[in-house]
Coordinates of C-alpha atoms and ligand atoms in Angstrom, one line a residue:
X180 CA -28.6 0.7 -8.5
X181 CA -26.3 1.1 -5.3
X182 CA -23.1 1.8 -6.1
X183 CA -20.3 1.7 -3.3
X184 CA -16.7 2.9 -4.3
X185 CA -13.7 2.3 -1.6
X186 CA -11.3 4.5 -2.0
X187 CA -11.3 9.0 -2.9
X188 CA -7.6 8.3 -4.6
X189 CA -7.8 9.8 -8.3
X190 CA -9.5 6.0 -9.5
X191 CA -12.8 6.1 -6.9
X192 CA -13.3 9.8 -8.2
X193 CA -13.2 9.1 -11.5
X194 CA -15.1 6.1 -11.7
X195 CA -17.9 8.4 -9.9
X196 CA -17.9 10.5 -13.0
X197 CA -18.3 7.5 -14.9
X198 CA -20.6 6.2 -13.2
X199 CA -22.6 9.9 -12.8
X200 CA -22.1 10.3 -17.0
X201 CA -24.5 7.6 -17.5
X202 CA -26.5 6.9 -14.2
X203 CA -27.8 10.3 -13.0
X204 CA -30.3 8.5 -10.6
X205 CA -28.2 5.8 -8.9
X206 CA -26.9 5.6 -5.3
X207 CA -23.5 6.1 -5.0
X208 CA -21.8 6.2 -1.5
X209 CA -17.7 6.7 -1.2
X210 CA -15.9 5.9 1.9
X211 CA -12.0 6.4 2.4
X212 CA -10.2 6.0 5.3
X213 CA -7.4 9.6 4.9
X214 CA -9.2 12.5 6.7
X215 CA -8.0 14.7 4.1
X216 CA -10.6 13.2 1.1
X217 CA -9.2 13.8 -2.7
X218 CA -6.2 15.7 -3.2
X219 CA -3.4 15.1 -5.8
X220 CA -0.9 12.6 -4.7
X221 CA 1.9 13.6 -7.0
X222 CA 1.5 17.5 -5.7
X223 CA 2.9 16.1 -2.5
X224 CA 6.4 16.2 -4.0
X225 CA 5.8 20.3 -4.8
X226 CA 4.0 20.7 -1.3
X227 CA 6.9 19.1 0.7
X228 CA 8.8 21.9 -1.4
X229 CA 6.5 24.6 -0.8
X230 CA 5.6 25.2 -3.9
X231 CA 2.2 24.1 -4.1
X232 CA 0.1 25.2 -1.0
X233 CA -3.0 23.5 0.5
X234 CA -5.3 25.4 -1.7
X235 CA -3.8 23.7 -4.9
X236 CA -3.1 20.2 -3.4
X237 CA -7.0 19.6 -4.0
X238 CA -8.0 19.9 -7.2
X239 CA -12.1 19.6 -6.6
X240 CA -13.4 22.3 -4.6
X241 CA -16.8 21.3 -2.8
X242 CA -19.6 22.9 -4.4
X243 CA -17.7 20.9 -7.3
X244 CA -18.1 17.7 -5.8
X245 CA -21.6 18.2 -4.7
X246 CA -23.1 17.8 -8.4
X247 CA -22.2 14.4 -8.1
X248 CA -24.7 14.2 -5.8
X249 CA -23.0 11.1 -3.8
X250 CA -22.9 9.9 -0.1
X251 CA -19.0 10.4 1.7
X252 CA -18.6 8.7 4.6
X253 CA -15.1 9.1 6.4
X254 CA -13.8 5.5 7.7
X255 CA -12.2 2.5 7.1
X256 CA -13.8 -0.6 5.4
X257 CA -13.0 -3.6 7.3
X258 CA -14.7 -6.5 5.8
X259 CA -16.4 -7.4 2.7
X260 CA -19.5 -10.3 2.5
X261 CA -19.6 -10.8 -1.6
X262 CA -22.7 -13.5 -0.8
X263 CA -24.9 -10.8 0.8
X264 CA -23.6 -7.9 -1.2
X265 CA -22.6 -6.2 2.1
X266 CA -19.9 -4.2 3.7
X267 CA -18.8 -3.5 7.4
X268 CA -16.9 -0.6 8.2
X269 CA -14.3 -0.3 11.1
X270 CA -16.7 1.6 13.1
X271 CA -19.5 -1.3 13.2
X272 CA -22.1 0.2 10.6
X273 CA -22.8 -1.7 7.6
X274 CA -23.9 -0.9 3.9
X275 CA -25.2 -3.5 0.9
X276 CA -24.1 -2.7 -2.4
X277 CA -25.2 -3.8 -6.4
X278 CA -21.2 -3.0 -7.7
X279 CA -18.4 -2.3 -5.7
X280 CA -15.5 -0.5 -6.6
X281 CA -12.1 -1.4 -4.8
X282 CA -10.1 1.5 -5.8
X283 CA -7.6 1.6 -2.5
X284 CA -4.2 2.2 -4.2
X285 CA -1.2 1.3 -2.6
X286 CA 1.3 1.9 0.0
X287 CA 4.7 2.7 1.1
X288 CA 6.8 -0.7 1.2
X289 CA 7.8 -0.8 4.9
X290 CA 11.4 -0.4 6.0
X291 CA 11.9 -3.8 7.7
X292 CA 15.3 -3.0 9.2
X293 CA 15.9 -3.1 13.2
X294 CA 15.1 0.7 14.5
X295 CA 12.3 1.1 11.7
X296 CA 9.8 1.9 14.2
X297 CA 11.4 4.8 16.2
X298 CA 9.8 8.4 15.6
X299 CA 11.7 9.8 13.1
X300 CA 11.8 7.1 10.6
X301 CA 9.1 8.5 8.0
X302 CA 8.0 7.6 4.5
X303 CA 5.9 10.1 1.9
X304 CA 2.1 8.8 1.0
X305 CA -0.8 10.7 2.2
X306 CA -0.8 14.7 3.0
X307 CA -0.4 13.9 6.4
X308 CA 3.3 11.9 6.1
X309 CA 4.3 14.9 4.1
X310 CA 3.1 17.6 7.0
X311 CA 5.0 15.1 9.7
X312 CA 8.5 15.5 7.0
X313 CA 7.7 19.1 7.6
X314 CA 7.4 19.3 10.9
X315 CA 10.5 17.6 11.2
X316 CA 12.9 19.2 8.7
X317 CA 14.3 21.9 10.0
X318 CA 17.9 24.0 9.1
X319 CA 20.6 21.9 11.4
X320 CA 18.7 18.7 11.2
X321 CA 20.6 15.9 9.2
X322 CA 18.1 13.2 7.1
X323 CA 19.1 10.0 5.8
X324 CA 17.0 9.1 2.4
X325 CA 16.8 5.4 1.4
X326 CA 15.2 4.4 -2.1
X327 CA 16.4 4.7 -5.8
X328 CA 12.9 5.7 -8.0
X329 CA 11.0 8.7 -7.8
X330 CA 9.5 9.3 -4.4
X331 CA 13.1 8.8 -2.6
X332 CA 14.2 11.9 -5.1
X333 CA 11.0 14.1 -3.9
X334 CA 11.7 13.5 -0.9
X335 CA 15.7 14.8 -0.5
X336 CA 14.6 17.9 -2.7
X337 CA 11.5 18.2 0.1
X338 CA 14.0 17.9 2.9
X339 CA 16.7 20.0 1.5
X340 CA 14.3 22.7 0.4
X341 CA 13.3 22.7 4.3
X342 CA 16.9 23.4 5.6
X343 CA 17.6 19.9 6.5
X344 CA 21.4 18.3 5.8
X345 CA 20.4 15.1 3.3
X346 CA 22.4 12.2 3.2
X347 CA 21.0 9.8 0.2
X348 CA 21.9 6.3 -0.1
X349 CA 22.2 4.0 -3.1
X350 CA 22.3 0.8 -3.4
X351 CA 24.4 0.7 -6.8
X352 CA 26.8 2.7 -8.6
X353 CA 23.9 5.5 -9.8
X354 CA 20.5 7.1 -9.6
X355 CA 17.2 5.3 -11.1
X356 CA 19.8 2.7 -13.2
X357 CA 17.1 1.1 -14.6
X358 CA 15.1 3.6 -16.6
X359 CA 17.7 6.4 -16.6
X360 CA 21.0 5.8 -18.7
X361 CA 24.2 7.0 -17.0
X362 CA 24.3 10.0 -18.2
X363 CA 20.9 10.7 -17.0
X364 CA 21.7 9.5 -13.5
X365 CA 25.0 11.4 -13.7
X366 CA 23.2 14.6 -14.4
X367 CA 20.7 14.1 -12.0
X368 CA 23.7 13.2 -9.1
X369 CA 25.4 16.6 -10.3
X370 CA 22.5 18.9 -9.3
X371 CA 22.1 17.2 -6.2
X372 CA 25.8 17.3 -4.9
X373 CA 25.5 20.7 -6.0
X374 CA 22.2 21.6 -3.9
X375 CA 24.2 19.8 -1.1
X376 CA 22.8 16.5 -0.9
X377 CA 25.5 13.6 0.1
X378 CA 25.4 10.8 -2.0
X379 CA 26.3 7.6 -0.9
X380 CA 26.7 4.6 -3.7
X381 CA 26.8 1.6 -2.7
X382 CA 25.3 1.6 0.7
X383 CA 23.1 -0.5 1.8
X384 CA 21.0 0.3 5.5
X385 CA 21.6 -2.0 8.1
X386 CA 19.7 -0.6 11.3
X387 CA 18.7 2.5 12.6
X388 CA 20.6 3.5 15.5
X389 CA 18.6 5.4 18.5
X390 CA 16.6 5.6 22.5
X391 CA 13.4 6.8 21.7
X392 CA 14.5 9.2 18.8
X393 CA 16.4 8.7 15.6
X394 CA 20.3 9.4 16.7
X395 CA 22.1 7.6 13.3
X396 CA 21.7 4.7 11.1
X397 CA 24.4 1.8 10.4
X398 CA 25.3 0.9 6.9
X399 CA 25.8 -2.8 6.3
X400 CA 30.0 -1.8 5.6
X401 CA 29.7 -1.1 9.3
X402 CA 30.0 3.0 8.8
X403 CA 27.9 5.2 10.9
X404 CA 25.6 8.2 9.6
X405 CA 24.5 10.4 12.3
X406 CA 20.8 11.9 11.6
X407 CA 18.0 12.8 13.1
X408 CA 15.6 11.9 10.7
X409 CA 15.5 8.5 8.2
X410 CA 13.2 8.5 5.3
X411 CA 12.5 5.9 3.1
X412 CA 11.0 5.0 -0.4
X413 CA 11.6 1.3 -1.6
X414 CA 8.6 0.7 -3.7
X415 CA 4.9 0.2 -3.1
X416 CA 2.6 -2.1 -2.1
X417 CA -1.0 -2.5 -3.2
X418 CA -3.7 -2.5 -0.8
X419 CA -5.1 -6.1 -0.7
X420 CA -6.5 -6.7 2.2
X421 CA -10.0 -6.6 1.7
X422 CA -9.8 -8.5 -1.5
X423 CA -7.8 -11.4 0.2
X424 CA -10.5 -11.3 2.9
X425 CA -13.2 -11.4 0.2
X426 CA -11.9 -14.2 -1.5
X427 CA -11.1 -12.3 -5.2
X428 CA -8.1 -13.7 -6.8
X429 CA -4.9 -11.6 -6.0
X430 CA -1.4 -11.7 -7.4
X431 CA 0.9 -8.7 -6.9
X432 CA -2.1 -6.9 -7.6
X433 CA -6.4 -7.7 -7.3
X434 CA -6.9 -9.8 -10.7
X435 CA -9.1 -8.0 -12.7
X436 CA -9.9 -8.5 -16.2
X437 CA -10.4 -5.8 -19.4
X438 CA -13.8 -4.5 -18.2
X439 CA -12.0 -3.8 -14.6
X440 CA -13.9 -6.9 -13.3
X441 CA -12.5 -8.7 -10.6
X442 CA -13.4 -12.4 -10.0
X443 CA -16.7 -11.3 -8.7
X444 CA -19.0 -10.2 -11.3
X445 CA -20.3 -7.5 -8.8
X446 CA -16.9 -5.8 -7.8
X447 CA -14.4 -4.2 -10.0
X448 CA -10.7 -3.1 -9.1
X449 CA -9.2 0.1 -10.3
X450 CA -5.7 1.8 -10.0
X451 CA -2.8 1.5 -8.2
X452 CA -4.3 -2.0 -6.2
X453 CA -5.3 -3.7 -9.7
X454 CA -3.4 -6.1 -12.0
X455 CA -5.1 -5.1 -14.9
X456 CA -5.3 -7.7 -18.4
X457 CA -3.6 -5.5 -20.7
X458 CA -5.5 -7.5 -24.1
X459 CA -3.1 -5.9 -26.5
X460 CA 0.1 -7.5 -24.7
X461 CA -2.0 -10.4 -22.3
X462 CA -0.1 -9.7 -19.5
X463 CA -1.8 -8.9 -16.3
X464 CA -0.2 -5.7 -15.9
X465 CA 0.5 -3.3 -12.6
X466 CA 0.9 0.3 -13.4
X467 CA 1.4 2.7 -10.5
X468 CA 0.7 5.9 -12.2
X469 CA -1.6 8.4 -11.8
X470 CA -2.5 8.8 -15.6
X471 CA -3.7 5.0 -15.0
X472 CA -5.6 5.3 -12.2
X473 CA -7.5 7.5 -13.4
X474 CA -7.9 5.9 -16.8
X475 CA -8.7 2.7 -15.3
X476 CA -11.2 4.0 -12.5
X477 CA -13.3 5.7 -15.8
X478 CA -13.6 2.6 -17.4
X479 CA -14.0 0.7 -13.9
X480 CA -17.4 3.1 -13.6
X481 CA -18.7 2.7 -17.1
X482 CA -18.9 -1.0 -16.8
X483 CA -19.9 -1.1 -13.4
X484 CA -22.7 1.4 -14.7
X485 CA -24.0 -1.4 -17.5
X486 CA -21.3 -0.1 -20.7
X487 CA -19.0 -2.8 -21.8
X488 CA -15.9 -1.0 -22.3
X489 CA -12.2 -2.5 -22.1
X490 CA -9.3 -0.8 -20.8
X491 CA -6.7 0.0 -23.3
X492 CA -3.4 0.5 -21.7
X493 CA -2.0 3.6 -23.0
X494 CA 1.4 4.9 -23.8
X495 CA 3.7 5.1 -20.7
X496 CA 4.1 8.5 -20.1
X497 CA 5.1 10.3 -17.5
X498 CA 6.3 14.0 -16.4
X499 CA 8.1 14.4 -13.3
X500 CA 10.9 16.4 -11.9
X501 CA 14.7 14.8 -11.0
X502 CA 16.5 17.2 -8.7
X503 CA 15.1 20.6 -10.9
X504 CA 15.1 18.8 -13.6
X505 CA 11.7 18.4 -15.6
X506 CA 11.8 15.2 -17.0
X507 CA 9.2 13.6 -19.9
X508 CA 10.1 9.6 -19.6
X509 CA 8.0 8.4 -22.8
X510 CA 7.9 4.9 -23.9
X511 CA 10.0 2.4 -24.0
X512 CA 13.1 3.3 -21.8
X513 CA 14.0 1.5 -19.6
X514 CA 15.7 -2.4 -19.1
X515 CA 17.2 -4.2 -16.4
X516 CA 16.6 -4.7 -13.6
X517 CA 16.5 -1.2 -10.7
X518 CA 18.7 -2.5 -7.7
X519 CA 17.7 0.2 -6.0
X520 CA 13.4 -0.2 -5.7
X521 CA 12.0 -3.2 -4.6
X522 CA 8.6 -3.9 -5.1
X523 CA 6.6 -2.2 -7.6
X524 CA 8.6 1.1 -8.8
X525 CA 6.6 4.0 -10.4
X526 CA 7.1 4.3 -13.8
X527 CA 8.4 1.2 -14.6
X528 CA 5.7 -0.6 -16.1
X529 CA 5.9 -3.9 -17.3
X530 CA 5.3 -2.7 -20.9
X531 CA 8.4 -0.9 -21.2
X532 CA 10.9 -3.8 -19.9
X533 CA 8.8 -5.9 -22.8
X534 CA 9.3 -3.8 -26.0
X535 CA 12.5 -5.1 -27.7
X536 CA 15.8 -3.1 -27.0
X537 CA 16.6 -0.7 -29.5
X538 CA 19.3 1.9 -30.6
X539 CA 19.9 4.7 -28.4
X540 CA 20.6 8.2 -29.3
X541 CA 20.9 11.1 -27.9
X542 CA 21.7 15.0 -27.3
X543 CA 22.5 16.8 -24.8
X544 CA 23.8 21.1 -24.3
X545 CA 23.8 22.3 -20.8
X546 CA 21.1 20.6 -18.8
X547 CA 18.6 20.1 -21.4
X548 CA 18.7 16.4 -23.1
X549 CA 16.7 14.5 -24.9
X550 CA 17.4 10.7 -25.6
X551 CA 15.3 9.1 -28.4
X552 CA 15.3 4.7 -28.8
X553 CA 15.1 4.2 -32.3
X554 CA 13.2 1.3 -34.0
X555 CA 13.9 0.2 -37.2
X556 CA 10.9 1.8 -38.4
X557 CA 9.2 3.9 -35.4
X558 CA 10.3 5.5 -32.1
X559 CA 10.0 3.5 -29.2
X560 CA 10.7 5.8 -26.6
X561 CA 11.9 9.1 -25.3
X562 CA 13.3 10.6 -22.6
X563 CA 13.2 14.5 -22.7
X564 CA 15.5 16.4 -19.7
X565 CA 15.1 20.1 -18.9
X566 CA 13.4 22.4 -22.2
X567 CA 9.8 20.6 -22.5
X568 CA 9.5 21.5 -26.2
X569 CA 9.8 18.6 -28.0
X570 CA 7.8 16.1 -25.3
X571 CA 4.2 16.3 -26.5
X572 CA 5.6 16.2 -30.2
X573 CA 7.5 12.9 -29.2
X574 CA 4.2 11.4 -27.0
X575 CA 2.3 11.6 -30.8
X576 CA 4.6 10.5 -32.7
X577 CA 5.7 7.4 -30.6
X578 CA 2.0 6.8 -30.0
X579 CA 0.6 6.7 -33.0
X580 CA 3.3 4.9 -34.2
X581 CA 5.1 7.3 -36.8
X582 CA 6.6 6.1 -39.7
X583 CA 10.3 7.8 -39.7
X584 CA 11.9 5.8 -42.4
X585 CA 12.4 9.0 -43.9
X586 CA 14.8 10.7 -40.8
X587 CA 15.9 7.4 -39.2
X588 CA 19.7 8.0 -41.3
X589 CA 19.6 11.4 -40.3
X590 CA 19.2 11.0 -36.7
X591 CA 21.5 8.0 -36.2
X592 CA 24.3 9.9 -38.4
X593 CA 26.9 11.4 -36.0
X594 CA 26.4 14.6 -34.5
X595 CA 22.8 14.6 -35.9
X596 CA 20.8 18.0 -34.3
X597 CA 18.3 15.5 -33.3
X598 CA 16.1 18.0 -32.3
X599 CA 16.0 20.2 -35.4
X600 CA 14.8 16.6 -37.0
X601 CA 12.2 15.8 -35.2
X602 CA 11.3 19.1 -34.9
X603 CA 11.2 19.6 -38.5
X604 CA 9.5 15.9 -39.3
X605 CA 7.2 16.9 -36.8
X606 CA 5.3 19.8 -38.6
X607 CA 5.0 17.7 -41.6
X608 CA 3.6 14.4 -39.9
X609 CA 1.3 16.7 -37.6
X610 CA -0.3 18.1 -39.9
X611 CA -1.3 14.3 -41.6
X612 CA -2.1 13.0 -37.8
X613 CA -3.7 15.3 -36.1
X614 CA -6.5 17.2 -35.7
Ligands
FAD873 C1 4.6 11.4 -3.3 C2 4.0 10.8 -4.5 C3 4.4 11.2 -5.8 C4 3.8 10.7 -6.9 N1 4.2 11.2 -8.1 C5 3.7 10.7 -9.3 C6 4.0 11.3 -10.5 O1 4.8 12.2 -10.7 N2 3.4 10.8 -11.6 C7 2.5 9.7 -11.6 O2 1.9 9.3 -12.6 N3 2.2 9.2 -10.4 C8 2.7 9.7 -9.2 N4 2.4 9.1 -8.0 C9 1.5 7.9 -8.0 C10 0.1 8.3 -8.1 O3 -0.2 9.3 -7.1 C11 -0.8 7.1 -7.9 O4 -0.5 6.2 -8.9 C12 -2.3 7.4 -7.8 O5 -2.5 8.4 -6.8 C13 -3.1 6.1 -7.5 O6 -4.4 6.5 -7.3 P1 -5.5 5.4 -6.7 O7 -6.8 6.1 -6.7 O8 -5.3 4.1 -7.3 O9 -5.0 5.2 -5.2 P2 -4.8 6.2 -4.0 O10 -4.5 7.6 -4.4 O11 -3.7 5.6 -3.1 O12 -6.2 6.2 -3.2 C14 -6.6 5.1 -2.5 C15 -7.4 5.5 -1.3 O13 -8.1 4.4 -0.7 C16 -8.1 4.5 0.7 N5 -8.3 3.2 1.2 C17 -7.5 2.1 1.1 N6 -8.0 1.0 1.8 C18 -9.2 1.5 2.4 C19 -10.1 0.9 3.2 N7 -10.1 -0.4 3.6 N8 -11.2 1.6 3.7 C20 -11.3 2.9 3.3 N9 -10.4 3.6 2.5 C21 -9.3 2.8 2.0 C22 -6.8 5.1 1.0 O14 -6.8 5.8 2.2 C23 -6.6 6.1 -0.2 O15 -7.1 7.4 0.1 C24 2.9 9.6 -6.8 C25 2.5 9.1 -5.6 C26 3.1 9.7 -4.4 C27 2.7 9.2 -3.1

């Protein structure tokens, strides 16, 4: 069997393993287009800081790789021929596959305003955008940041970490309104007005002002920023090209079905560039996450290796860091709409804007917090700010669906120590659950 997966993101390299766990002999070849191979995308937020070096930005070393005993090529695929099982690569050589994996994530959604193109104007999504931020950033520098979700944030703390004067605009009234409660944003805002960072609500970019370089930017209310650097984050955008070219279906995402199969029986779709059938919901679903991707590539290799496995969308869950700030965002917690990200934002997967809205309550004593969304009979979702202690205890129970009849009183009651509950409920139900 010739395998051919497009794409070294965390979904092509685990589909390999897949594919390696049950077809030791096959041929497997793996062509990406970044120089820089596998390395952990989310690390790029602690590598902008300079907290993570090179060394720990890629997590397979190469003797590692080697046992998978595959073929890398470095280059970009430029055309796909599903009738004759073949693909061209930019570079004029061809290959002919028996399954092909399209595992070529997403992108940056481009900043369409005039002045987008002048150097300076940068966005964060391989290593080499975040080495270009740090070439730039330097003490007496001033940055504009555009974007309300996650990347935007990374990308101030990179920038102010690196010396750089951030100015960070909002479209509405607060940070990441539509997973975060106000509260959350407001604590969030705090740390970064306190680190420095100049927020500006309410500001929407008009153009970016500038000869050859980056000089300032225009807000639509007609103020001026001056800067010498403009970064942006608005959402991302799968990778569709090749499948559009190929003639698989496509909607926001390449169709594929449970198994991971597109509408080609011989090529599957994995990660961030799929729109996956969730069969417990029915929804096609997009899910830009890392925990996904690689969930989805593993299952993407087992069936392209002969197994007949679905994919089981799991509970969102996701650990990041808001200005310091570790956050656990578990569940269902987030509704409306985020008038901030356009596109697809991380983290806010279709499942969570589905599940019913439900009671909030919540805690909070210096900067740790912790904000639970009762059910009438289970928790639907968490969000857990600053001490980590009760996340994984929250994950379990809220995945496997916990029964807490028993404590719901107790934690809606005023002033409940909602921690102490769960904490307490937790040792019990543990001990029942699992193993
Ligand atoms: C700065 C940043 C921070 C993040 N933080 C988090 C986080 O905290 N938590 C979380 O869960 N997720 C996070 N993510 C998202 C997470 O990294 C992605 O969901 C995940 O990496 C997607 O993996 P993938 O394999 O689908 O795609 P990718 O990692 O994008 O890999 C796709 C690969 O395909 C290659 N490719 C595309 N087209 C072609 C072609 N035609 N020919 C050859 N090669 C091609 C691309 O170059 C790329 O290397 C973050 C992402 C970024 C950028």
């Amino acid at each position: 069997m010739k395998y051919i997966i497009i794409g070294t993101g965390v979904a092509g390299i685990a589909a390999i393993e897949a594919i390696r766990s049950i077809d030791p002999g096959g041929s497997i070849t793996l062509i990406g287009d970044d120089t820089h191979g596998y390395y952990s995308r989310p690390g790029l937020a602690y590598y902008l800081t300079g907290e993570v070096n090179d060394k720990l930005l890629f997590p397979q070393i190469a003797a590692e790789f080697r046992r998978f005993q595959i073929h890398s090529i470095k280059g970009l695929v430029a055309h796909i021929s599903p009738s004759t099982h073949q693909i061209d690569l930019q570079n004029g050589s061809s290959l002919n596959y028996d399954r092909l994996l399209l595992a070529t994530g997403a992108l940056a959604a481009p900043l369409t305003v005039p002045g987008a193109k002048l150097p300076g104007v940068v966005k964060l999504d391989h290593l080499d955008d975040a080495r270009k931020i740090m070439k730039l950033a330097r003490r007496g520098k001033a940055a504009v940041v555009v974007g309300g979700g996650i990347t935007a944030l990374e990308i101030v703390e990179g920038l102010t970490a690196c010396g750089t004067k951030v100015h960070y605009l909002l479209r509405g009234n607060r940070y990441w309104s539509n997973v975060l409660d106000e509260d959350e944003s407001h604590l969030v805002q705090n740390r970064l007005t306190e680190e420095g960072v100049v927020i500006h609500y309410h500001a929407e970019l008009k153009e970016i002002l500038g000869r050859g370089l980056v000089q300032a930017i225009r807000l639509v209310d007609g103020s001026v920023i001056p800067c010498d650097i403009v970064a942006y984050a608005i959402g991302i955008v799968p990778r569709l090209e090749l499948a559009r070219q190929a003639g698989l279906a496509v909607d926001r995402g390449i169709l594929a079905n449970e198994y991971l199969r597109t509408t080609n029986s011989d090529i599957f779709a994995a990660g961030d560039t799929a729109q996956v059938l969730d069969p417990r919901s029915g929804h096609m679903i997009l899910d830009s996450l890392w925990g996904t991707a690689r969930d989805q590539g593993r299952v993407a290799g087992l069936n392209m290796a002969g197994k007949q496995t679905a994919y089981i969308k799991s509970l969102p869950s996701n650990v990041t860091r808001l200005a310091g700030l570790t956050t656990t965002i578990i569940g269902a917690v987030g509704k409306g709409r985020d008038e901030d990200v356009v596109g697809i934002a991380r983290g806010d997967s279709e499942a969570w804007r589905e599940l019913p809205d439900a009671m909030a309550i919540q805690t909070a004593f210096d900067i740790n917090h912790v904000r639970l969304l009762v059910g009438e009979r289970t928790l639907l979702g968490a969000v857990v700010m600053g001490d980590q202690l009760l996340s994984l205890p929250l994950e379990k129970m809220i995945a496997g669906e916990a029964d807490i009849s028993p404590i719901r009183s107790k934690l809606l009651a005023s002033g409940a120590a909602i921690a102490d509950i769960i904490s307490d409920y937790w040792i019990g139900w543990s001990k029942l659950h699992t193993s």
